Structures are given as C-alpha cells and as structure tokens.
Amino acid sequence: QAGGLTLNPFSKAKRLEYDHPALKEIESLVGLSEEALLKRQYQRAQATNQTNRAMEKEIELKELYLDAHGGMFNFQQCSVLRTPDEYASVCWIGKEAAAANMRVWSDKPIVQSLTEIDDPKVAKAAVRTFKSMLGFAGDKRFAYPDTLVTDIIGDGIGDEDLRVDIFAMIMKQLTQNPNQKSADRYWALLMICLLHFPPGPALENYVHIFIRKHAPGPYKEELTRQCHKAAYVNVAASPPTAEMIPELLSSAGIVDPRAARLSGAFNR
C-alpha cells in the first residue's frame, strides 16, 4: 500500500521504476475509449494475421458505429432508392398509387427497380424477381411457392446491383405488412438471402438498422450475426433448392415459417 491506497500491478511497477516493453503498451491503452481500444485490438489482430479476431473486432466496431449513428440509416430515407416520383414516372396511369406504395408493402408488382440499375436487362429482372417474392410470400397465389426461392436467390447471385434491389424489396415488403404469414415469409427470405450473398456496402447499414428496429425478437440476433458474416464471405456459387430451405433456416436459428408457428415466434 501507498498512502493507504492499494496499487495495481501496473502502478506498482511504475512506482518501483521497473522497466519492461509491455509497460509502455499498457500505459498507452490506459484511459482509451471503448472504440479506440477496439481499433487498437483490430489493428493488432491484422498485423499478426489473426483473421478471425480481426473480423470479431471489426464487427464490434461496426456495432458501436451503428449505436452512435443508426439514425442516419432509416430505410424510408435511403439514398440508394429512387425517389417515389422518379419510381412512378414510368406509369401512364396510377402514378400517385405507385409512388405511395413504393416503400411500403403492396401485393401489386413493382413498376420498375427500386434502385438505379444501369443495365436494362438487370432492371427488367428486378421486376420479375419481385413477382417471385410475391408468390413466395403468398401475396400472390402460386402453385409451388417454395420453388421461387431458387429463382430469387439465383437472380441475386448473378448480379451485384440486383442484390441491392432484392434487399430493398424485402424491406419494402416488411414495412406496414398487414399479414403476419406474409411477413414471416419475408423474414425467412431475408435470412436465406443473407446466407447466400451480402447487401453490399451501399445498403448494409440500412439492413442492419432495419433488423434492429423491426426483426422478430427471437431471431434478431441470428439475423444480425448473419448480416455481419455475409460481408466477409464469398457470394454463394448456386441457389438452394426448395427442399434445402428448412435445413438452411434451422441451422441459422430460424424457424421455417412453413412449419407450425411455435409460440408466435415471428410475432413482432
């Protein structure tokens, strides 16, 4: 003790003028904020080729950033999306209805891609992909809705711009969705997409915040984890078959919405 106070090992070493290289590093870390400390840990992990640890620290930094700046990433104000007027400009009639429904659930097909897509073929594919989503979610009748997942994921695997639009479509359909069964299917589709490809840098933070605000409680953690993981893995080589969906969702901690809804697991 010194002056009635118990000294920690670092303080004792300093008082005794004990010199060791590690002490300088410890001293440099004392008083650092959580963010600054995580950055140091991330840099050290990178420098020592600890890939998994570097990824963990980068994810923690991302979570801190979203805690502080999450208000910037509201889907309804997403800068990646077309404006409602621009979106509805291709309509000859019903412009007002198209503009009003652009960023909220609708059982009507989209009139064009939600985001700017330069390639006309890809932009056209976005409209087709949305129709597949309507069928998968039960918003439109389709004889074998589960088979549509293969088409949706296959489209996303094939084009980066279309992947961004797919995630935007899912968030649109989960906004003010009046049908719980339909919403269940879209949450499942979000997880299936994240298991096969990332939202991309332009939309990633919006997806994270959307999950934080709106995901069903029991699955928020799994969706968040997979959204982080998706940024670090390669895009899948091929889409899943309908038969693979239950196992995919189960392995990710998500109940297949086609099965019995256990204790209202998907209720918001």
PDB file of C-alpha atoms in Angstrom:
ATOM      1  CA  GLN A   1       0.000   0.000   0.000  1.00  0.00           C
ATOM      2  CA  ALA A   2       0.993   3.649  -0.518  1.00  0.00           C
ATOM      3  CA  GLY A   3      -0.784   6.386   1.392  1.00  0.00           C
ATOM      4  CA  GLY A   4      -3.488   3.912   2.392  1.00  0.00           C
ATOM      5  CA  LEU A   5      -4.283   3.036  -1.252  1.00  0.00           C
ATOM      6  CA  THR A   6      -3.789  -0.382  -2.827  1.00  0.00           C
ATOM      7  CA  LEU A   7      -1.721  -0.122  -6.009  1.00  0.00           C
ATOM      8  CA  ASN A   8      -2.489  -2.314  -9.012  1.00  0.00           C
ATOM      9  CA  PRO A   9       0.440  -4.221 -10.587  1.00  0.00           C
ATOM     10  CA  PHE A  10       0.925  -1.554 -13.270  1.00  0.00           C
ATOM     11  CA  SER A  11       1.068   1.251 -10.676  1.00  0.00           C
ATOM     12  CA  LYS A  12       3.465  -0.755  -8.512  1.00  0.00           C
ATOM     13  CA  ALA A  13       5.774  -1.313 -11.470  1.00  0.00           C
ATOM     14  CA  LYS A  14       5.743   2.395 -12.275  1.00  0.00           C
ATOM     15  CA  ARG A  15       6.452   3.329  -8.628  1.00  0.00           C
ATOM     16  CA  LEU A  16       9.398   0.934  -8.466  1.00  0.00           C
ATOM     17  CA  GLU A  17      10.629   2.243 -11.837  1.00  0.00           C
ATOM     18  CA  TYR A  18      10.515  -1.281 -13.244  1.00  0.00           C
ATOM     19  CA  ASP A  19      11.221  -1.091 -16.959  1.00  0.00           C
ATOM     20  CA  HIS A  20       9.686  -3.504 -19.456  1.00  0.00           C
ATOM     21  CA  PRO A  21       8.497  -3.006 -23.085  1.00  0.00           C
ATOM     22  CA  ALA A  22       4.996  -4.246 -22.203  1.00  0.00           C
ATOM     23  CA  LEU A  23       4.555  -1.412 -19.687  1.00  0.00           C
ATOM     24  CA  LYS A  24       4.736   1.211 -22.408  1.00  0.00           C
ATOM     25  CA  GLU A  25       1.974  -0.531 -24.333  1.00  0.00           C
ATOM     26  CA  ILE A  26      -0.178  -0.848 -21.204  1.00  0.00           C
ATOM     27  CA  GLU A  27       0.313   2.831 -20.433  1.00  0.00           C
ATOM     28  CA  SER A  28      -0.759   3.755 -23.972  1.00  0.00           C
ATOM     29  CA  LEU A  29      -4.010   1.819 -23.512  1.00  0.00           C
ATOM     30  CA  VAL A  30      -4.997   3.286 -20.148  1.00  0.00           C
ATOM     31  CA  GLY A  31      -7.904   5.692 -20.496  1.00  0.00           C
ATOM     32  CA  LEU A  32      -8.751   4.754 -24.080  1.00  0.00           C
ATOM     33  CA  SER A  33     -12.416   4.789 -25.075  1.00  0.00           C
ATOM     34  CA  GLU A  34     -14.064   1.506 -25.990  1.00  0.00           C
ATOM     35  CA  GLU A  35     -13.948   2.447 -29.670  1.00  0.00           C
ATOM     36  CA  ALA A  36     -10.285   3.440 -29.564  1.00  0.00           C
ATOM     37  CA  LEU A  37      -9.383   0.237 -27.724  1.00  0.00           C
ATOM     38  CA  LEU A  38     -11.270  -1.879 -30.267  1.00  0.00           C
ATOM     39  CA  LYS A  39      -9.428  -0.109 -33.076  1.00  0.00           C
ATOM     40  CA  ARG A  40      -6.106  -0.924 -31.407  1.00  0.00           C
ATOM     41  CA  GLN A  41      -7.142  -4.553 -30.994  1.00  0.00           C
ATOM     42  CA  TYR A  42      -8.305  -4.700 -34.614  1.00  0.00           C
ATOM     43  CA  GLN A  43      -5.029  -3.241 -35.888  1.00  0.00           C
ATOM     44  CA  ARG A  44      -3.006  -5.665 -33.753  1.00  0.00           C
ATOM     45  CA  ALA A  45      -5.044  -8.639 -35.000  1.00  0.00           C
ATOM     46  CA  GLN A  46      -4.494  -7.555 -38.604  1.00  0.00           C
ATOM     47  CA  ALA A  47      -0.782  -7.037 -38.072  1.00  0.00           C
ATOM     48  CA  THR A  48      -0.422 -10.516 -36.574  1.00  0.00           C
ATOM     49  CA  ASN A  49      -2.629 -12.204 -39.209  1.00  0.00           C
ATOM     50  CA  GLN A  50      -5.316 -13.197 -36.691  1.00  0.00           C
ATOM     51  CA  THR A  51      -8.075 -13.120 -39.296  1.00  0.00           C
ATOM     52  CA  ASN A  52     -10.953 -14.310 -37.113  1.00  0.00           C
ATOM     53  CA  ARG A  53     -10.063 -11.971 -34.251  1.00  0.00           C
ATOM     54  CA  ALA A  54      -9.721  -9.064 -36.668  1.00  0.00           C
ATOM     55  CA  MET A  55     -13.176  -9.845 -38.027  1.00  0.00           C
ATOM     56  CA  GLU A  56     -14.636 -10.001 -34.498  1.00  0.00           C
ATOM     57  CA  LYS A  57     -13.162  -6.615 -33.608  1.00  0.00           C
ATOM     58  CA  GLU A  58     -14.325  -5.070 -36.875  1.00  0.00           C
ATOM     59  CA  ILE A  59     -17.856  -6.305 -36.174  1.00  0.00           C
ATOM     60  CA  GLU A  60     -17.722  -4.825 -32.650  1.00  0.00           C
ATOM     61  CA  LEU A  61     -16.597  -1.515 -34.149  1.00  0.00           C
ATOM     62  CA  LYS A  62     -19.462  -1.671 -36.636  1.00  0.00           C
ATOM     63  CA  GLU A  63     -21.942  -2.218 -33.795  1.00  0.00           C
ATOM     64  CA  LEU A  64     -20.535   0.799 -31.925  1.00  0.00           C
ATOM     65  CA  TYR A  65     -20.846   2.875 -35.088  1.00  0.00           C
ATOM     66  CA  LEU A  66     -24.462   1.808 -35.591  1.00  0.00           C
ATOM     67  CA  ASP A  67     -25.211   2.572 -31.926  1.00  0.00           C
ATOM     68  CA  ALA A  68     -23.978   6.115 -32.452  1.00  0.00           C
ATOM     69  CA  HIS A  69     -25.199   6.781 -35.990  1.00  0.00           C
ATOM     70  CA  GLY A  70     -28.139   4.444 -36.538  1.00  0.00           C
ATOM     71  CA  GLY A  71     -30.479   7.366 -37.144  1.00  0.00           C
ATOM     72  CA  MET A  72     -28.723   8.005 -40.436  1.00  0.00           C
ATOM     73  CA  PHE A  73     -29.864   4.677 -41.851  1.00  0.00           C
ATOM     74  CA  ASN A  74     -33.653   4.795 -41.950  1.00  0.00           C
ATOM     75  CA  PHE A  75     -34.920   2.714 -44.881  1.00  0.00           C
ATOM     76  CA  GLN A  76     -37.539   5.319 -45.757  1.00  0.00           C
ATOM     77  CA  GLN A  77     -34.791   7.910 -46.288  1.00  0.00           C
ATOM     78  CA  CYS A  78     -32.360   5.559 -48.006  1.00  0.00           C
ATOM     79  CA  SER A  79     -30.345   7.483 -50.597  1.00  0.00           C
ATOM     80  CA  VAL A  80     -29.846   4.345 -52.676  1.00  0.00           C
ATOM     81  CA  LEU A  81     -33.562   4.222 -53.515  1.00  0.00           C
ATOM     82  CA  ARG A  82     -35.208   6.110 -56.329  1.00  0.00           C
ATOM     83  CA  THR A  83     -37.469   8.934 -55.208  1.00  0.00           C
ATOM     84  CA  PRO A  84     -41.166   7.954 -55.242  1.00  0.00           C
ATOM     85  CA  ASP A  85     -41.850  10.392 -58.089  1.00  0.00           C
ATOM     86  CA  GLU A  86     -38.969   9.025 -60.144  1.00  0.00           C
ATOM     87  CA  TYR A  87     -40.110   5.478 -59.462  1.00  0.00           C
ATOM     88  CA  ALA A  88     -43.678   6.265 -60.580  1.00  0.00           C
ATOM     89  CA  SER A  89     -42.602   8.260 -63.635  1.00  0.00           C
ATOM     90  CA  VAL A  90     -42.819   5.190 -65.904  1.00  0.00           C
ATOM     91  CA  CYS A  91     -46.550   4.823 -65.202  1.00  0.00           C
ATOM     92  CA  TRP A  92     -49.085   6.160 -67.682  1.00  0.00           C
ATOM     93  CA  ILE A  93     -51.846   5.902 -65.114  1.00  0.00           C
ATOM     94  CA  GLY A  94     -51.856   5.372 -61.351  1.00  0.00           C
ATOM     95  CA  LYS A  95     -48.734   7.427 -60.687  1.00  0.00           C
ATOM     96  CA  GLU A  96     -49.907   8.535 -57.252  1.00  0.00           C
ATOM     97  CA  ALA A  97     -50.680   4.991 -56.104  1.00  0.00           C
ATOM     98  CA  ALA A  98     -47.353   3.703 -57.422  1.00  0.00           C
ATOM     99  CA  ALA A  99     -45.440   6.475 -55.648  1.00  0.00           C
ATOM    100  CA  ALA A 100     -47.335   5.907 -52.388  1.00  0.00           C
ATOM    101  CA  ASN A 101     -46.657   2.152 -52.433  1.00  0.00           C
ATOM    102  CA  MET A 102     -43.013   2.298 -53.425  1.00  0.00           C
ATOM    103  CA  ARG A 103     -41.535   1.919 -49.915  1.00  0.00           C
ATOM    104  CA  VAL A 104     -44.302   0.020 -48.135  1.00  0.00           C
ATOM    105  CA  TRP A 105     -45.879  -3.406 -48.520  1.00  0.00           C
ATOM    106  CA  SER A 106     -48.022  -3.989 -51.560  1.00  0.00           C
ATOM    107  CA  ASP A 107     -49.450  -7.052 -53.260  1.00  0.00           C
ATOM    108  CA  LYS A 108     -49.013  -5.316 -56.618  1.00  0.00           C
ATOM    109  CA  PRO A 109     -45.939  -5.805 -58.833  1.00  0.00           C
ATOM    110  CA  ILE A 110     -43.346  -3.038 -58.821  1.00  0.00           C
ATOM    111  CA  VAL A 111     -43.329  -0.775 -61.887  1.00  0.00           C
ATOM    112  CA  GLN A 112     -39.520  -0.662 -62.089  1.00  0.00           C
ATOM    113  CA  SER A 113     -36.495  -1.408 -59.905  1.00  0.00           C
ATOM    114  CA  LEU A 114     -36.437   0.346 -56.529  1.00  0.00           C
ATOM    115  CA  THR A 115     -32.816   1.391 -57.032  1.00  0.00           C
ATOM    116  CA  GLU A 116     -30.964   2.829 -60.010  1.00  0.00           C
ATOM    117  CA  ILE A 117     -29.806  -0.042 -62.240  1.00  0.00           C
ATOM    118  CA  ASP A 118     -27.952   0.918 -65.418  1.00  0.00           C
ATOM    119  CA  ASP A 119     -28.269  -2.394 -67.256  1.00  0.00           C
ATOM    120  CA  PRO A 120     -31.795  -2.585 -68.781  1.00  0.00           C
ATOM    121  CA  LYS A 121     -31.781  -6.388 -68.632  1.00  0.00           C
ATOM    122  CA  VAL A 122     -30.973  -6.378 -64.916  1.00  0.00           C
ATOM    123  CA  ALA A 123     -33.559  -3.659 -64.269  1.00  0.00           C
ATOM    124  CA  LYS A 124     -36.151  -5.815 -66.029  1.00  0.00           C
ATOM    125  CA  ALA A 125     -35.028  -8.830 -63.994  1.00  0.00           C
ATOM    126  CA  ALA A 126     -35.718  -6.850 -60.794  1.00  0.00           C
ATOM    127  CA  VAL A 127     -39.400  -6.563 -61.734  1.00  0.00           C
ATOM    128  CA  ARG A 128     -39.532 -10.297 -62.397  1.00  0.00           C
ATOM    129  CA  THR A 129     -37.759 -11.089 -59.121  1.00  0.00           C
ATOM    130  CA  PHE A 130     -40.298  -9.059 -57.163  1.00  0.00           C
ATOM    131  CA  LYS A 131     -43.119 -11.083 -58.728  1.00  0.00           C
ATOM    132  CA  SER A 132     -41.351 -14.215 -57.475  1.00  0.00           C
ATOM    133  CA  MET A 133     -41.242 -12.675 -53.987  1.00  0.00           C
ATOM    134  CA  LEU A 134     -44.981 -12.019 -54.079  1.00  0.00           C
ATOM    135  CA  GLY A 135     -45.531 -15.672 -54.934  1.00  0.00           C
ATOM    136  CA  PHE A 136     -43.152 -16.978 -52.274  1.00  0.00           C
ATOM    137  CA  ALA A 137     -44.713 -14.847 -49.522  1.00  0.00           C
ATOM    138  CA  GLY A 138     -48.259 -15.762 -50.510  1.00  0.00           C
ATOM    139  CA  ASP A 139     -49.129 -12.204 -51.540  1.00  0.00           C
ATOM    140  CA  LYS A 140     -49.960 -13.719 -54.932  1.00  0.00           C
ATOM    141  CA  ARG A 141     -51.187 -17.241 -55.490  1.00  0.00           C
ATOM    142  CA  PHE A 142     -48.614 -19.610 -56.895  1.00  0.00           C
ATOM    143  CA  ALA A 143     -48.888 -23.383 -57.160  1.00  0.00           C
ATOM    144  CA  TYR A 144     -45.413 -24.156 -55.775  1.00  0.00           C
ATOM    145  CA  PRO A 145     -44.213 -21.026 -53.929  1.00  0.00           C
ATOM    146  CA  ASP A 146     -41.130 -22.609 -52.351  1.00  0.00           C
ATOM    147  CA  THR A 147     -39.594 -23.250 -55.765  1.00  0.00           C
ATOM    148  CA  LEU A 148     -39.474 -19.481 -56.292  1.00  0.00           C
ATOM    149  CA  VAL A 149     -36.650 -19.170 -53.746  1.00  0.00           C
ATOM    150  CA  THR A 150     -34.309 -20.780 -56.252  1.00  0.00           C
ATOM    151  CA  ASP A 151     -35.190 -18.088 -58.792  1.00  0.00           C
ATOM    152  CA  ILE A 152     -34.867 -15.208 -56.303  1.00  0.00           C
ATOM    153  CA  ILE A 153     -31.502 -16.310 -54.921  1.00  0.00           C
ATOM    154  CA  GLY A 154     -30.243 -17.262 -58.369  1.00  0.00           C
ATOM    155  CA  ASP A 155     -31.036 -13.763 -59.624  1.00  0.00           C
ATOM    156  CA  GLY A 156     -29.186 -12.230 -56.667  1.00  0.00           C
ATOM    157  CA  ILE A 157     -26.142 -14.439 -57.104  1.00  0.00           C
ATOM    158  CA  GLY A 158     -25.952 -13.394 -60.736  1.00  0.00           C
ATOM    159  CA  ASP A 159     -25.745  -9.615 -60.326  1.00  0.00           C
ATOM    160  CA  GLU A 160     -24.473  -7.247 -57.624  1.00  0.00           C
ATOM    161  CA  ASP A 161     -26.892  -4.423 -58.486  1.00  0.00           C
ATOM    162  CA  LEU A 162     -29.825  -6.803 -58.367  1.00  0.00           C
ATOM    163  CA  ARG A 163     -28.716  -7.998 -54.920  1.00  0.00           C
ATOM    164  CA  VAL A 164     -29.079  -4.446 -53.607  1.00  0.00           C
ATOM    165  CA  ASP A 165     -32.549  -4.195 -55.118  1.00  0.00           C
ATOM    166  CA  ILE A 166     -33.579  -7.552 -53.636  1.00  0.00           C
ATOM    167  CA  PHE A 167     -32.755  -6.415 -50.097  1.00  0.00           C
ATOM    168  CA  ALA A 168     -34.604  -3.145 -50.728  1.00  0.00           C
ATOM    169  CA  MET A 169     -37.631  -5.131 -51.957  1.00  0.00           C
ATOM    170  CA  ILE A 170     -37.666  -7.273 -48.816  1.00  0.00           C
ATOM    171  CA  MET A 171     -37.505  -4.238 -46.510  1.00  0.00           C
ATOM    172  CA  LYS A 172     -40.295  -2.604 -48.515  1.00  0.00           C
ATOM    173  CA  GLN A 173     -42.496  -5.684 -48.122  1.00  0.00           C
ATOM    174  CA  LEU A 174     -41.808  -5.861 -44.389  1.00  0.00           C
ATOM    175  CA  THR A 175     -42.905  -2.246 -43.926  1.00  0.00           C
ATOM    176  CA  GLN A 176     -46.582  -1.961 -42.896  1.00  0.00           C
ATOM    177  CA  ASN A 177     -47.248  -5.559 -43.921  1.00  0.00           C
ATOM    178  CA  PRO A 178     -50.789  -6.333 -42.643  1.00  0.00           C
ATOM    179  CA  ASN A 179     -50.431 -10.109 -42.997  1.00  0.00           C
ATOM    180  CA  GLN A 180     -48.385 -11.955 -40.361  1.00  0.00           C
ATOM    181  CA  LYS A 181     -47.960 -15.053 -42.513  1.00  0.00           C
ATOM    182  CA  SER A 182     -46.647 -12.932 -45.374  1.00  0.00           C
ATOM    183  CA  ALA A 183     -44.265 -11.096 -43.019  1.00  0.00           C
ATOM    184  CA  ASP A 184     -42.992 -14.420 -41.676  1.00  0.00           C
ATOM    185  CA  ARG A 185     -42.075 -15.478 -45.185  1.00  0.00           C
ATOM    186  CA  TYR A 186     -40.237 -12.235 -45.920  1.00  0.00           C
ATOM    187  CA  TRP A 187     -38.183 -12.529 -42.719  1.00  0.00           C
ATOM    188  CA  ALA A 188     -37.290 -16.064 -43.742  1.00  0.00           C
ATOM    189  CA  LEU A 189     -36.385 -14.836 -47.220  1.00  0.00           C
ATOM    190  CA  LEU A 190     -34.156 -12.148 -45.701  1.00  0.00           C
ATOM    191  CA  MET A 191     -32.202 -14.815 -43.839  1.00  0.00           C
ATOM    192  CA  ILE A 192     -31.965 -17.031 -46.927  1.00  0.00           C
ATOM    193  CA  CYS A 193     -30.592 -14.083 -48.908  1.00  0.00           C
ATOM    194  CA  LEU A 194     -28.027 -13.275 -46.198  1.00  0.00           C
ATOM    195  CA  LEU A 195     -26.914 -16.902 -46.252  1.00  0.00           C
ATOM    196  CA  HIS A 196     -26.084 -16.584 -49.964  1.00  0.00           C
ATOM    197  CA  PHE A 197     -24.951 -13.001 -50.585  1.00  0.00           C
ATOM    198  CA  PRO A 198     -24.404  -9.650 -48.796  1.00  0.00           C
ATOM    199  CA  PRO A 199     -26.490  -6.478 -49.153  1.00  0.00           C
ATOM    200  CA  GLY A 200     -23.389  -4.626 -50.334  1.00  0.00           C
ATOM    201  CA  PRO A 201     -21.687  -1.548 -48.831  1.00  0.00           C
ATOM    202  CA  ALA A 202     -24.346   0.902 -50.034  1.00  0.00           C
ATOM    203  CA  LEU A 203     -27.210  -0.859 -48.247  1.00  0.00           C
ATOM    204  CA  GLU A 204     -25.550  -2.875 -45.480  1.00  0.00           C
ATOM    205  CA  ASN A 205     -26.080  -0.347 -42.679  1.00  0.00           C
ATOM    206  CA  TYR A 206     -29.720   0.139 -43.667  1.00  0.00           C
ATOM    207  CA  VAL A 207     -30.312  -3.610 -43.429  1.00  0.00           C
ATOM    208  CA  HIS A 208     -28.621  -3.723 -40.011  1.00  0.00           C
ATOM    209  CA  ILE A 209     -30.791  -0.913 -38.648  1.00  0.00           C
ATOM    210  CA  PHE A 210     -33.935  -2.385 -40.199  1.00  0.00           C
ATOM    211  CA  ILE A 211     -33.219  -5.681 -38.427  1.00  0.00           C
ATOM    212  CA  ARG A 212     -32.558  -3.855 -35.134  1.00  0.00           C
ATOM    213  CA  LYS A 213     -35.842  -1.969 -35.320  1.00  0.00           C
ATOM    214  CA  HIS A 214     -38.208  -4.487 -36.836  1.00  0.00           C
ATOM    215  CA  ALA A 215     -36.950  -8.090 -36.684  1.00  0.00           C
ATOM    216  CA  PRO A 216     -38.912 -10.569 -34.546  1.00  0.00           C
ATOM    217  CA  GLY A 217     -37.321 -10.717 -31.098  1.00  0.00           C
ATOM    218  CA  PRO A 218     -36.199 -14.361 -31.049  1.00  0.00           C
ATOM    219  CA  TYR A 219     -34.406 -14.019 -34.400  1.00  0.00           C
ATOM    220  CA  LYS A 220     -32.946 -10.521 -34.240  1.00  0.00           C
ATOM    221  CA  GLU A 221     -29.600 -11.826 -33.007  1.00  0.00           C
ATOM    222  CA  GLU A 222     -29.352 -14.510 -35.701  1.00  0.00           C
ATOM    223  CA  LEU A 223     -30.241 -12.069 -38.477  1.00  0.00           C
ATOM    224  CA  THR A 224     -27.758  -9.501 -37.154  1.00  0.00           C
ATOM    225  CA  ARG A 225     -24.989 -12.089 -36.905  1.00  0.00           C
ATOM    226  CA  GLN A 226     -25.606 -13.340 -40.428  1.00  0.00           C
ATOM    227  CA  CYS A 227     -25.745  -9.801 -41.811  1.00  0.00           C
ATOM    228  CA  HIS A 228     -22.265  -9.210 -40.365  1.00  0.00           C
ATOM    229  CA  LYS A 229     -20.986 -12.568 -41.579  1.00  0.00           C
ATOM    230  CA  ALA A 230     -22.298 -12.032 -45.112  1.00  0.00           C
ATOM    231  CA  ALA A 231     -19.882  -9.140 -45.583  1.00  0.00           C
ATOM    232  CA  TYR A 232     -16.898 -11.466 -45.079  1.00  0.00           C
ATOM    233  CA  VAL A 233     -17.796 -14.491 -47.185  1.00  0.00           C
ATOM    234  CA  ASN A 234     -17.955 -15.044 -50.918  1.00  0.00           C
ATOM    235  CA  VAL A 235     -21.236 -14.956 -52.785  1.00  0.00           C
ATOM    236  CA  ALA A 236     -22.669 -18.479 -52.963  1.00  0.00           C
ATOM    237  CA  ALA A 237     -21.947 -20.451 -56.114  1.00  0.00           C
ATOM    238  CA  SER A 238     -25.518 -21.643 -56.567  1.00  0.00           C
ATOM    239  CA  PRO A 239     -29.019 -21.079 -55.141  1.00  0.00           C
ATOM    240  CA  PRO A 240     -30.745 -23.535 -52.781  1.00  0.00           C
ATOM    241  CA  THR A 241     -33.491 -25.877 -53.836  1.00  0.00           C
ATOM    242  CA  ALA A 242     -36.885 -25.714 -52.149  1.00  0.00           C
ATOM    243  CA  GLU A 243     -36.016 -28.897 -50.243  1.00  0.00           C
ATOM    244  CA  MET A 244     -32.953 -27.248 -48.692  1.00  0.00           C
ATOM    245  CA  ILE A 245     -34.828 -24.319 -47.116  1.00  0.00           C
ATOM    246  CA  PRO A 246     -35.899 -25.939 -43.793  1.00  0.00           C
ATOM    247  CA  GLU A 247     -32.355 -27.104 -43.040  1.00  0.00           C
ATOM    248  CA  LEU A 248     -30.875 -23.728 -44.015  1.00  0.00           C
ATOM    249  CA  LEU A 249     -33.207 -21.839 -41.704  1.00  0.00           C
ATOM    250  CA  SER A 250     -32.806 -24.327 -38.865  1.00  0.00           C
ATOM    251  CA  SER A 251     -29.005 -24.148 -38.994  1.00  0.00           C
ATOM    252  CA  ALA A 252     -29.265 -20.353 -38.794  1.00  0.00           C
ATOM    253  CA  GLY A 253     -31.591 -20.480 -35.784  1.00  0.00           C
ATOM    254  CA  ILE A 254     -34.714 -19.521 -37.731  1.00  0.00           C
ATOM    255  CA  VAL A 255     -37.972 -21.484 -37.664  1.00  0.00           C
ATOM    256  CA  ASP A 256     -39.209 -22.341 -41.150  1.00  0.00           C
ATOM    257  CA  PRO A 257     -42.444 -20.313 -41.463  1.00  0.00           C
ATOM    258  CA  ARG A 258     -43.990 -23.126 -43.469  1.00  0.00           C
ATOM    259  CA  ALA A 259     -43.925 -25.240 -40.326  1.00  0.00           C
ATOM    260  CA  ALA A 260     -46.136 -24.656 -37.300  1.00  0.00           C
ATOM    261  CA  ARG A 261     -45.562 -21.180 -35.877  1.00  0.00           C
ATOM    262  CA  LEU A 262     -44.139 -22.055 -32.475  1.00  0.00           C
ATOM    263  CA  SER A 263     -45.463 -19.821 -29.716  1.00  0.00           C
ATOM    264  CA  GLY A 264     -45.873 -16.918 -32.107  1.00  0.00           C
ATOM    265  CA  ALA A 265     -42.139 -16.949 -32.766  1.00  0.00           C
ATOM    266  CA  PHE A 266     -42.344 -14.495 -35.634  1.00  0.00           C
ATOM    267  CA  ASN A 267     -44.701 -12.070 -33.903  1.00  0.00           C
ATOM    268  CA  ARG A 268     -43.299  -8.557 -33.733  1.00  0.00           C
TER     269      ARG A 268
END
